[in-house]
Amino acid sequence: IKRDGREAEFDTQKIIDAILKAMRRTNNGEDLVLATKIADSISKVEKKKMTVEEIQDLVETKLMASSRKGVAKEYILY
C-alpha cells in the first residue's frame, strides 16, 4: 500500500534498486546478491498487504542484521 493509499503489486526489483542505491553511497559499493536476498525474503512475508513503511522497516532490519550495517543508514536517508 503506497503512502497515498493506492494499492500496487509487490515489486522486488524496486526494493533491490533502493538497496543498491544506498550501497553505492558506501565504500564497499554494491552487493547484488545481498540486495536480492533481502528483497526475496521480504517477498515471502506472509501478509496479504503491506505498507511502504512496513517494507522499509523490514529492509532496514535485514540490513542491520547483515554484514553491511552502514548501508542501513544510507537506506534510511535515501
C-alpha positions as a LaTeX table, in Angstrom:
\begin{tabular}{lrrr}
\hline
Residue & $x$ (\AA) & $y$ (\AA) & $z$ (\AA) \\
\hline
Ile1 & 0.00 & 0.00 & 0.00 \\
Lys2 & 1.53 & 3.26 & $-1.14$ \\
Arg3 & 1.71 & 6.35 & 1.05 \\
Asp4 & $-1.31$ & 7.87 & $-0.68$ \\
Gly5 & $-3.38$ & 4.74 & 0.00 \\
Arg6 & $-3.22$ & 3.26 & $-3.51$ \\
Glu7 & $-2.50$ & $-0.43$ & $-3.80$ \\
Ala8 & 0.22 & $-1.71$ & $-6.09$ \\
Glu9 & 1.71 & $-5.08$ & $-6.88$ \\
Phe10 & 4.70 & $-6.06$ & $-4.77$ \\
Asp11 & 7.85 & $-5.49$ & $-6.84$ \\
Thr12 & 11.09 & $-7.00$ & $-5.55$ \\
Gln13 & 13.05 & $-5.06$ & $-8.17$ \\
Lys14 & 12.08 & $-1.75$ & $-6.57$ \\
Ile15 & 13.48 & $-2.99$ & $-3.26$ \\
Ile16 & 16.67 & $-4.24$ & $-4.91$ \\
Asp17 & 17.13 & $-0.92$ & $-6.72$ \\
Ala18 & 16.66 & 1.09 & $-3.50$ \\
Ile19 & 19.15 & $-1.09$ & $-1.60$ \\
Leu20 & 21.71 & $-0.84$ & $-4.41$ \\
Lys21 & 21.38 & 2.95 & $-4.48$ \\
Ala22 & 22.08 & 3.03 & $-0.75$ \\
Met23 & 25.01 & 0.64 & $-1.22$ \\
Arg24 & 26.55 & 2.89 & $-3.87$ \\
Arg25 & 26.86 & 5.59 & $-1.23$ \\
Thr26 & 29.14 & 3.38 & 0.89 \\
Asn27 & 32.81 & 2.49 & 0.44 \\
Asn28 & 32.05 & $-1.18$ & $-0.22$ \\
Gly29 & 29.79 & $-0.48$ & $-3.20$ \\
Glu30 & 27.03 & $-2.73$ & $-4.46$ \\
Asp31 & 26.24 & $-6.29$ & $-3.45$ \\
Leu32 & 23.53 & $-7.56$ & $-5.79$ \\
Val33 & 23.43 & $-10.95$ & $-4.08$ \\
Leu34 & 22.66 & $-9.42$ & $-0.67$ \\
Ala35 & 20.15 & $-6.95$ & $-2.10$ \\
Thr36 & 18.35 & $-9.76$ & $-3.91$ \\
Lys37 & 18.41 & $-11.98$ & $-0.83$ \\
Ile38 & 16.81 & $-9.23$ & 1.27 \\
Ala39 & 14.15 & $-8.46$ & $-1.34$ \\
Asp40 & 13.33 & $-12.15$ & $-1.77$ \\
Ser41 & 13.00 & $-12.68$ & 1.98 \\
Ile42 & 10.59 & $-9.74$ & 2.23 \\
Ser43 & 8.53 & $-11.11$ & $-0.64$ \\
Lys44 & 7.97 & $-14.26$ & 1.43 \\
Val45 & 6.50 & $-12.41$ & 4.40 \\
Glu46 & 3.06 & $-13.91$ & 4.94 \\
Lys47 & 0.97 & $-10.80$ & 4.96 \\
Lys48 & $-1.63$ & $-10.02$ & 2.31 \\
Lys49 & $-0.99$ & $-6.28$ & 2.28 \\
Met50 & 2.00 & $-4.27$ & 3.47 \\
Thr51 & 2.52 & $-0.55$ & 3.54 \\
Val52 & 5.58 & 1.08 & 2.04 \\
Glu53 & 6.66 & 1.96 & 5.58 \\
Glu54 & 6.40 & $-1.67$ & 6.72 \\
Ile55 & 8.52 & $-2.78$ & 3.77 \\
Gln56 & 11.11 & $-0.09$ & 4.51 \\
Asp57 & 11.26 & $-1.17$ & 8.15 \\
Leu58 & 11.86 & $-4.77$ & 7.10 \\
Val59 & 14.64 & $-3.73$ & 4.72 \\
Glu60 & 16.30 & $-1.66$ & 7.46 \\
Thr61 & 16.06 & $-4.56$ & 9.92 \\
Lys62 & 17.56 & $-7.01$ & 7.44 \\
Leu63 & 20.37 & $-4.59$ & 6.54 \\
Met64 & 21.19 & $-4.12$ & 10.23 \\
Ala65 & 21.35 & $-7.91$ & 10.62 \\
Ser66 & 23.71 & $-8.22$ & 7.63 \\
Ser67 & 27.41 & $-7.55$ & 7.28 \\
Arg68 & 26.51 & $-4.21$ & 5.62 \\
Lys69 & 25.11 & $-2.28$ & 8.59 \\
Gly70 & 26.37 & 1.01 & 7.13 \\
Val71 & 24.00 & 0.58 & 4.21 \\
Ala72 & 21.06 & 0.76 & 6.61 \\
Lys73 & 21.91 & 4.37 & 7.44 \\
Glu74 & 22.19 & 5.29 & 3.77 \\
Tyr75 & 18.94 & 3.46 & 3.03 \\
Ile76 & 17.14 & 5.42 & 5.73 \\
Leu77 & 18.49 & 8.68 & 4.30 \\
Tyr78 & 17.55 & 7.63 & 0.78 \\
\hline
\end{tabular}
